[in-house]
Amino acid sequence: MAKFPKRDALRVHFAHPAYQLADRFALRNTGIEHFQTFNLQDTQERIKEGDVFVCSGFWQNDYLETAPNIRFVQVCAVGFDQFDQAAMANKGVKLANGAGVNANAVSDHAFALILGLTRKIHESRDNQARAFWRGMISDMNAREEELPGKTLLIYGTGAIGGRIASLAKAFGMSTIGVRRDAAKNVVDVDEMHASENFISLLPRADIVVLACPLNDATRGLMNAEAFAAMKNSAYFVNVARGGCMIEADLVAAIRSGQIAGAGIDVTDPEPLPEKSELWGLSEVILTSHTGGETRAYEDNVVDVLIENLNRLLDGREDLKNQIV
């Protein structure tokens, strides 16, 4: 197994179609050589040149064979389901994700969706486009809502879910958390429950938020059974992964009035196909996986990367957010 290179021999390959990772890394004056590719073809052509690969969507597992110099992969996102962890371990390639780099951004976005739904901001935007001034509403059930006293159910109470809970408490809401290890307390979560109790908790929630990773336990988590267990007045928000919900079941739940609406930042597949029924549902606020994208994103990724590079250069085996 090859040793990790010395600082003066180390080369970092950033690969992302949009984020200016190499430029932000250069501002840190580490003295470490680096470069960036912005599309898959260039990434494939230069994959052999780096010892460290910083990426998200451009990863391909065959790089483990075609790029034997790679010793460490830093994911510039939270999700890592696309990586063959067993093969990486076998090759001696370390893997760490970007957990926490978008905790503020995604939790802010989740609450923007919650506020948008309950304050009907999407309807106001549609009215603005039509130059329509909505009058006062006699039907109380058709009006905007207030958050104090409502119950928020959060599946996944890591950095993102935990901060969503904190924001909810600032709005006077009650919070229920769901996670695999229900024994672990999270600040601002009033009740913590094991994941197997999720369905039974749904009838209590006014708003259900997914902030969990995509894995075998969460794939298709929000399905017809789950939507049927929710209140007719409840909202569903997904800032996790599109694969955690079944789109057809969500569409059916909204069309039938089983739930009041949804705020969706992630879909499966992405980009969302033009033929998807989600585009045309007035009860849905749809954003194009922008929850984690802010002006601070690159610097947050670089912070984690530099911490891990320093550990590797010091000969340490433990990494921040280490997966493999």
Short mmCIF file of C-alpha atoms in Angstrom, two decimals:
data_model
loop_
_atom_site.label_atom_id
_atom_site.label_comp_id
_atom_site.label_asym_id
_atom_site.label_seq_id
_atom_site.Cartn_x
_atom_site.Cartn_y
_atom_site.Cartn_z
CA MET A 1 0.00 0.00 0.00
CA ALA A 2 1.52 3.32 -1.12
CA LYS A 3 2.26 5.95 1.52
CA PHE A 4 0.62 9.33 1.45
CA PRO A 5 2.88 11.80 -0.45
CA LYS A 6 4.88 14.55 1.24
CA ARG A 7 3.54 18.11 0.99
CA ASP A 8 5.94 19.14 -1.79
CA ALA A 9 4.96 16.11 -3.89
CA LEU A 10 1.21 16.21 -3.19
CA ARG A 11 -1.27 17.11 -5.91
CA VAL A 12 -4.97 17.75 -5.34
CA HIS A 13 -7.51 17.29 -8.13
CA PHE A 14 -10.76 19.22 -7.68
CA ALA A 15 -13.62 18.09 -9.92
CA HIS A 16 -16.89 20.01 -10.00
CA PRO A 17 -18.93 21.58 -12.80
CA ALA A 18 -19.73 24.81 -10.97
CA TYR A 19 -18.06 25.34 -7.61
CA GLN A 20 -14.80 27.32 -7.62
CA LEU A 21 -13.00 24.96 -5.27
CA ALA A 22 -9.49 25.31 -6.66
CA ASP A 23 -9.67 29.12 -6.59
CA ARG A 24 -10.77 29.15 -2.95
CA PHE A 25 -8.13 26.57 -2.04
CA ALA A 26 -5.44 28.74 -3.66
CA LEU A 27 -6.31 31.61 -1.31
CA ARG A 28 -5.23 29.47 1.67
CA ASN A 29 -1.57 29.53 0.52
CA THR A 30 -0.95 25.90 1.49
CA GLY A 31 1.84 25.46 -1.04
CA ILE A 32 0.10 22.29 -2.25
CA GLU A 33 -0.15 21.87 -6.02
CA HIS A 34 -3.71 21.60 -7.29
CA PHE A 35 -5.94 21.90 -10.34
CA GLN A 36 -9.63 21.64 -11.22
CA THR A 37 -11.66 20.00 -13.97
CA PHE A 38 -15.16 21.21 -14.77
CA ASN A 39 -16.62 18.37 -16.82
CA LEU A 40 -16.58 14.58 -16.82
CA GLN A 41 -14.44 14.21 -19.94
CA ASP A 42 -11.63 16.40 -18.59
CA THR A 43 -11.89 14.67 -15.24
CA GLN A 44 -11.47 11.26 -16.83
CA GLU A 45 -8.52 12.48 -18.88
CA ARG A 46 -6.68 13.91 -15.86
CA ILE A 47 -7.77 11.48 -13.16
CA LYS A 48 -4.30 9.88 -12.98
CA GLU A 49 -2.59 13.20 -12.14
CA GLY A 50 -3.84 13.63 -8.58
CA ASP A 51 -3.12 11.99 -5.23
CA VAL A 52 -6.21 13.52 -3.63
CA PHE A 53 -9.53 13.72 -5.46
CA VAL A 54 -12.15 16.25 -4.30
CA CYS A 55 -15.48 15.62 -5.99
CA SER A 56 -19.14 14.80 -5.80
CA GLY A 57 -21.00 13.86 -9.00
CA PHE A 58 -17.94 13.15 -11.17
CA TRP A 59 -16.89 10.09 -9.19
CA GLN A 60 -16.71 6.74 -10.96
CA ASN A 61 -15.72 3.56 -9.14
CA ASP A 62 -13.47 2.44 -11.98
CA TYR A 63 -11.10 5.27 -11.00
CA LEU A 64 -9.87 2.88 -8.34
CA GLU A 65 -8.33 0.86 -11.17
CA THR A 66 -7.46 3.59 -13.66
CA ALA A 67 -5.97 6.05 -11.16
CA PRO A 68 -3.73 4.05 -8.79
CA ASN A 69 -2.14 7.22 -7.35
CA ILE A 70 -5.33 8.30 -5.56
CA ARG A 71 -4.85 7.88 -1.84
CA PHE A 72 -7.72 9.98 -0.50
CA VAL A 73 -11.12 11.08 -1.77
CA GLN A 74 -12.78 14.07 -0.13
CA VAL A 75 -16.45 14.30 -1.02
CA CYS A 76 -17.57 17.91 -1.28
CA ALA A 77 -21.10 16.93 -0.29
CA VAL A 78 -22.77 14.85 2.41
CA GLY A 79 -23.99 11.90 0.33
CA PHE A 80 -21.57 9.05 -0.40
CA ASP A 81 -23.83 6.24 -1.62
CA GLN A 82 -22.13 6.31 -5.07
CA PHE A 83 -18.79 5.10 -3.67
CA ASP A 84 -17.80 1.43 -3.51
CA GLN A 85 -16.56 1.50 0.07
CA ALA A 86 -15.38 -2.10 0.13
CA ALA A 87 -13.28 -1.60 -2.99
CA MET A 88 -11.82 1.61 -1.59
CA ALA A 89 -10.85 -0.12 1.64
CA ASN A 90 -9.28 -2.95 -0.34
CA LYS A 91 -7.21 -0.44 -2.35
CA GLY A 92 -6.21 1.52 0.75
CA VAL A 93 -8.02 4.66 -0.42
CA LYS A 94 -9.47 6.76 2.36
CA LEU A 95 -12.86 8.42 1.98
CA ALA A 96 -14.39 11.31 3.93
CA ASN A 97 -17.56 13.24 3.23
CA GLY A 98 -18.53 16.87 3.68
CA ALA A 99 -20.90 16.40 6.60
CA GLY A 100 -21.58 19.76 8.17
CA VAL A 101 -20.39 21.91 5.28
CA ASN A 102 -23.97 22.69 4.28
CA ALA A 103 -25.70 22.31 7.64
CA ASN A 104 -26.57 26.00 7.87
CA ALA A 105 -27.56 26.23 4.22
CA VAL A 106 -29.81 23.17 4.06
CA SER A 107 -31.50 23.81 7.40
CA ASP A 108 -32.15 27.42 6.34
CA HIS A 109 -33.57 26.11 3.08
CA ALA A 110 -35.80 23.60 4.84
CA PHE A 111 -37.24 26.37 6.94
CA ALA A 112 -37.65 28.59 3.91
CA LEU A 113 -39.80 25.83 2.41
CA ILE A 114 -41.75 25.47 5.66
CA LEU A 115 -42.40 29.20 5.83
CA GLY A 116 -43.17 29.35 2.12
CA LEU A 117 -45.80 26.65 2.45
CA THR A 118 -47.45 27.90 5.62
CA ARG A 119 -47.39 31.56 4.53
CA LYS A 120 -48.38 30.64 0.94
CA ILE A 121 -45.47 32.57 -0.55
CA HIS A 122 -45.63 30.47 -3.72
CA GLU A 123 -49.26 31.48 -4.25
CA SER A 124 -48.35 35.14 -3.77
CA ARG A 125 -45.55 34.80 -6.33
CA ASP A 126 -47.99 33.26 -8.80
CA ASN A 127 -50.45 36.10 -8.12
CA GLN A 128 -47.68 38.63 -8.67
CA ALA A 129 -46.95 37.15 -12.09
CA ARG A 130 -50.63 37.61 -12.96
CA ALA A 131 -50.84 41.11 -11.39
CA PHE A 132 -53.62 39.75 -9.18
CA TRP A 133 -54.31 41.28 -5.75
CA ARG A 134 -55.84 38.63 -3.51
CA GLY A 135 -58.54 39.84 -1.20
CA MET A 136 -59.24 38.74 2.36
CA ILE A 137 -60.41 35.16 2.81
CA SER A 138 -63.51 34.14 4.77
CA ASP A 139 -62.66 30.43 4.81
CA MET A 140 -60.26 30.08 7.75
CA ASN A 141 -58.89 26.79 6.42
CA ALA A 142 -57.73 28.55 3.25
CA ARG A 143 -55.70 31.21 5.05
CA GLU A 144 -52.02 31.33 5.96
CA GLU A 145 -50.91 29.54 9.11
CA GLU A 146 -48.90 30.34 12.24
CA LEU A 147 -46.09 28.04 13.38
CA PRO A 148 -46.19 28.40 17.20
CA GLY A 149 -47.77 25.33 18.75
CA LYS A 150 -47.37 23.15 15.68
CA THR A 151 -45.42 19.88 15.72
CA LEU A 152 -42.44 19.28 13.46
CA LEU A 153 -41.33 15.69 12.83
CA ILE A 154 -37.72 15.40 11.60
CA TYR A 155 -36.36 12.15 10.18
CA GLY A 156 -32.60 12.44 10.52
CA THR A 157 -31.25 14.55 13.37
CA GLY A 158 -27.62 15.03 12.39
CA ALA A 159 -26.11 18.45 11.85
CA ILE A 160 -28.85 19.52 9.43
CA GLY A 161 -31.80 17.99 11.25
CA GLY A 162 -30.53 19.23 14.59
CA ARG A 163 -30.35 22.80 13.34
CA ILE A 164 -33.82 22.51 11.80
CA ALA A 165 -35.02 21.58 15.29
CA SER A 166 -33.31 24.65 16.75
CA LEU A 167 -34.97 26.91 14.18
CA ALA A 168 -38.31 25.26 14.94
CA LYS A 169 -37.95 26.00 18.66
CA ALA A 170 -37.28 29.66 17.84
CA PHE A 171 -40.68 29.65 16.11
CA GLY A 172 -42.37 28.11 19.14
CA MET A 173 -42.86 24.65 17.66
CA SER A 174 -42.72 21.23 19.28
CA THR A 175 -40.12 18.89 17.79
CA ILE A 176 -39.99 15.12 17.36
CA GLY A 177 -36.80 13.49 16.09
CA VAL A 178 -36.32 10.12 14.44
CA ARG A 179 -32.94 8.41 14.16
CA ARG A 180 -31.42 4.94 14.31
CA ASP A 181 -29.95 5.54 17.77
CA ALA A 182 -32.85 6.96 19.73
CA ALA A 183 -30.76 6.99 22.90
CA LYS A 184 -28.71 9.92 21.61
CA ASN A 185 -30.16 13.24 22.71
CA VAL A 186 -30.16 16.21 20.38
CA VAL A 187 -30.51 19.78 21.60
CA ASP A 188 -33.95 21.26 20.83
CA VAL A 189 -35.52 17.89 20.00
CA ASP A 190 -38.32 17.38 22.51
CA GLU A 191 -38.77 13.68 21.82
CA MET A 192 -36.41 11.21 20.16
CA HIS A 193 -37.67 7.98 18.65
CA ALA A 194 -36.15 5.03 16.81
CA SER A 195 -36.65 4.86 13.06
CA GLU A 196 -38.94 1.84 13.29
CA ASN A 197 -41.52 4.08 15.01
CA PHE A 198 -41.66 6.60 12.17
CA ILE A 199 -45.02 5.59 10.68
CA SER A 200 -46.73 5.66 14.07
CA LEU A 201 -45.48 9.21 14.69
CA LEU A 202 -46.74 10.68 11.42
CA PRO A 203 -50.34 11.35 12.60
CA ARG A 204 -48.97 13.71 15.25
CA ALA A 205 -47.03 15.92 12.84
CA ASP A 206 -48.12 19.17 11.23
CA ILE A 207 -44.94 19.20 9.17
CA VAL A 208 -42.70 16.26 8.25
CA VAL A 209 -39.10 16.95 7.18
CA LEU A 210 -36.61 14.47 5.79
CA ALA A 211 -32.97 15.36 6.55
CA CYS A 212 -31.47 11.88 6.37
CA PRO A 213 -28.95 10.11 4.13
CA LEU A 214 -30.12 7.79 1.37
CA ASN A 215 -29.54 4.16 2.30
CA ASP A 216 -31.40 0.87 2.34
CA ALA A 217 -33.45 1.97 5.36
CA THR A 218 -34.52 5.32 3.92
CA ARG A 219 -35.01 4.49 0.24
CA GLY A 220 -38.70 4.97 -0.54
CA LEU A 221 -39.34 5.97 3.08
CA MET A 222 -42.12 8.38 2.15
CA ASN A 223 -44.49 6.13 0.27
CA ALA A 224 -48.26 5.67 0.03
CA GLU A 225 -48.42 4.20 3.54
CA ALA A 226 -46.51 7.11 5.04
CA PHE A 227 -48.54 9.79 3.26
CA ALA A 228 -51.76 8.05 4.28
CA ALA A 229 -50.70 8.25 7.93
CA MET A 230 -50.25 12.04 7.79
CA LYS A 231 -52.88 14.63 8.64
CA ASN A 232 -54.79 16.10 5.71
CA SER A 233 -53.55 19.51 6.87
CA ALA A 234 -49.90 18.46 7.11
CA TYR A 235 -46.99 19.43 4.88
CA PHE A 236 -44.06 17.32 3.68
CA VAL A 237 -40.56 18.77 3.13
CA ASN A 238 -37.67 16.85 1.57
CA VAL A 239 -34.13 18.24 1.79
CA ALA A 240 -32.57 14.76 2.02
CA ARG A 241 -32.40 12.78 -1.24
CA GLY A 242 -34.97 12.24 -3.95
CA GLY A 243 -34.75 8.49 -3.49
CA CYS A 244 -36.13 8.82 0.03
CA MET A 245 -39.59 9.46 -1.41
CA ILE A 246 -41.70 7.81 -4.07
CA GLU A 247 -42.69 10.62 -6.39
CA ALA A 248 -45.84 8.96 -7.74
CA ASP A 249 -47.11 8.40 -4.18
CA LEU A 250 -46.42 12.03 -3.27
CA VAL A 251 -48.29 13.27 -6.35
CA ALA A 252 -51.23 11.01 -5.54
CA ALA A 253 -51.31 12.19 -1.91
CA ILE A 254 -51.44 15.83 -2.99
CA ARG A 255 -53.97 15.34 -5.76
CA SER A 256 -56.29 13.43 -3.44
CA GLY A 257 -55.96 15.98 -0.62
CA GLN A 258 -54.31 13.41 1.65
CA ILE A 259 -51.72 16.06 2.53
CA ALA A 260 -51.84 19.84 2.16
CA GLY A 261 -48.67 20.33 0.16
CA ALA A 262 -44.94 19.77 -0.10
CA GLY A 263 -41.63 21.57 -0.32
CA ILE A 264 -39.23 19.56 -2.47
CA ASP A 265 -35.55 20.34 -3.05
CA VAL A 266 -34.42 16.89 -4.21
CA THR A 267 -35.84 14.48 -6.76
CA ASP A 268 -35.01 11.16 -8.38
CA PRO A 269 -33.82 11.53 -11.07
CA GLU A 270 -32.16 14.92 -11.22
CA PRO A 271 -32.70 17.08 -13.17
CA LEU A 272 -36.42 16.48 -12.75
CA PRO A 273 -37.85 15.40 -16.13
CA GLU A 274 -40.15 17.88 -17.87
CA LYS A 275 -42.93 15.29 -17.86
CA SER A 276 -42.95 15.05 -14.05
CA GLU A 277 -46.29 15.95 -12.52
CA LEU A 278 -44.54 17.81 -9.70
CA TRP A 279 -43.97 20.79 -12.00
CA GLY A 280 -47.68 21.43 -12.35
CA LEU A 281 -48.85 21.02 -8.74
CA SER A 282 -49.76 24.38 -7.22
CA GLU A 283 -49.49 22.87 -3.73
CA VAL A 284 -45.79 22.15 -4.24
CA ILE A 285 -42.82 24.49 -3.85
CA LEU A 286 -40.09 22.97 -6.00
CA THR A 287 -36.45 24.01 -5.88
CA SER A 288 -33.72 22.44 -8.00
CA HIS A 289 -31.45 20.93 -5.32
CA THR A 290 -30.24 24.38 -4.31
CA GLY A 291 -30.55 23.80 -0.58
CA GLY A 292 -26.83 23.46 0.05
CA GLU A 293 -25.60 26.04 -2.42
CA THR A 294 -24.49 29.32 -0.85
CA ARG A 295 -21.65 31.81 -1.23
CA ALA A 296 -19.85 30.10 1.66
CA TYR A 297 -19.99 26.56 0.28
CA GLU A 298 -16.53 26.31 -1.30
CA ASP A 299 -14.80 27.71 1.79
CA ASN A 300 -16.67 25.26 4.02
CA VAL A 301 -15.48 22.35 1.87
CA VAL A 302 -11.91 23.64 1.82
CA ASP A 303 -11.94 23.89 5.63
CA VAL A 304 -12.67 20.16 5.92
CA LEU A 305 -10.23 19.27 3.16
CA ILE A 306 -7.32 21.17 4.72
CA GLU A 307 -8.00 19.61 8.12
CA ASN A 308 -7.87 16.15 6.55
CA LEU A 309 -4.80 16.91 4.45
CA ASN A 310 -2.95 18.07 7.57
CA ARG A 311 -3.90 14.88 9.38
CA LEU A 312 -2.74 12.71 6.50
CA LEU A 313 0.52 14.64 6.16
CA ASP A 314 1.08 14.09 9.89
CA GLY A 315 0.67 10.35 9.37
CA ARG A 316 -2.67 10.14 11.16
CA GLU A 317 -5.22 7.49 10.24
CA ASP A 318 -8.29 9.27 11.62
CA LEU A 319 -9.99 11.82 9.39
CA LYS A 320 -12.78 14.29 9.91
CA ASN A 321 -16.05 12.81 8.61
CA GLN A 322 -14.21 9.60 7.73
CA ILE A 323 -16.23 6.93 5.91
CA VAL A 324 -13.43 4.54 4.86
#
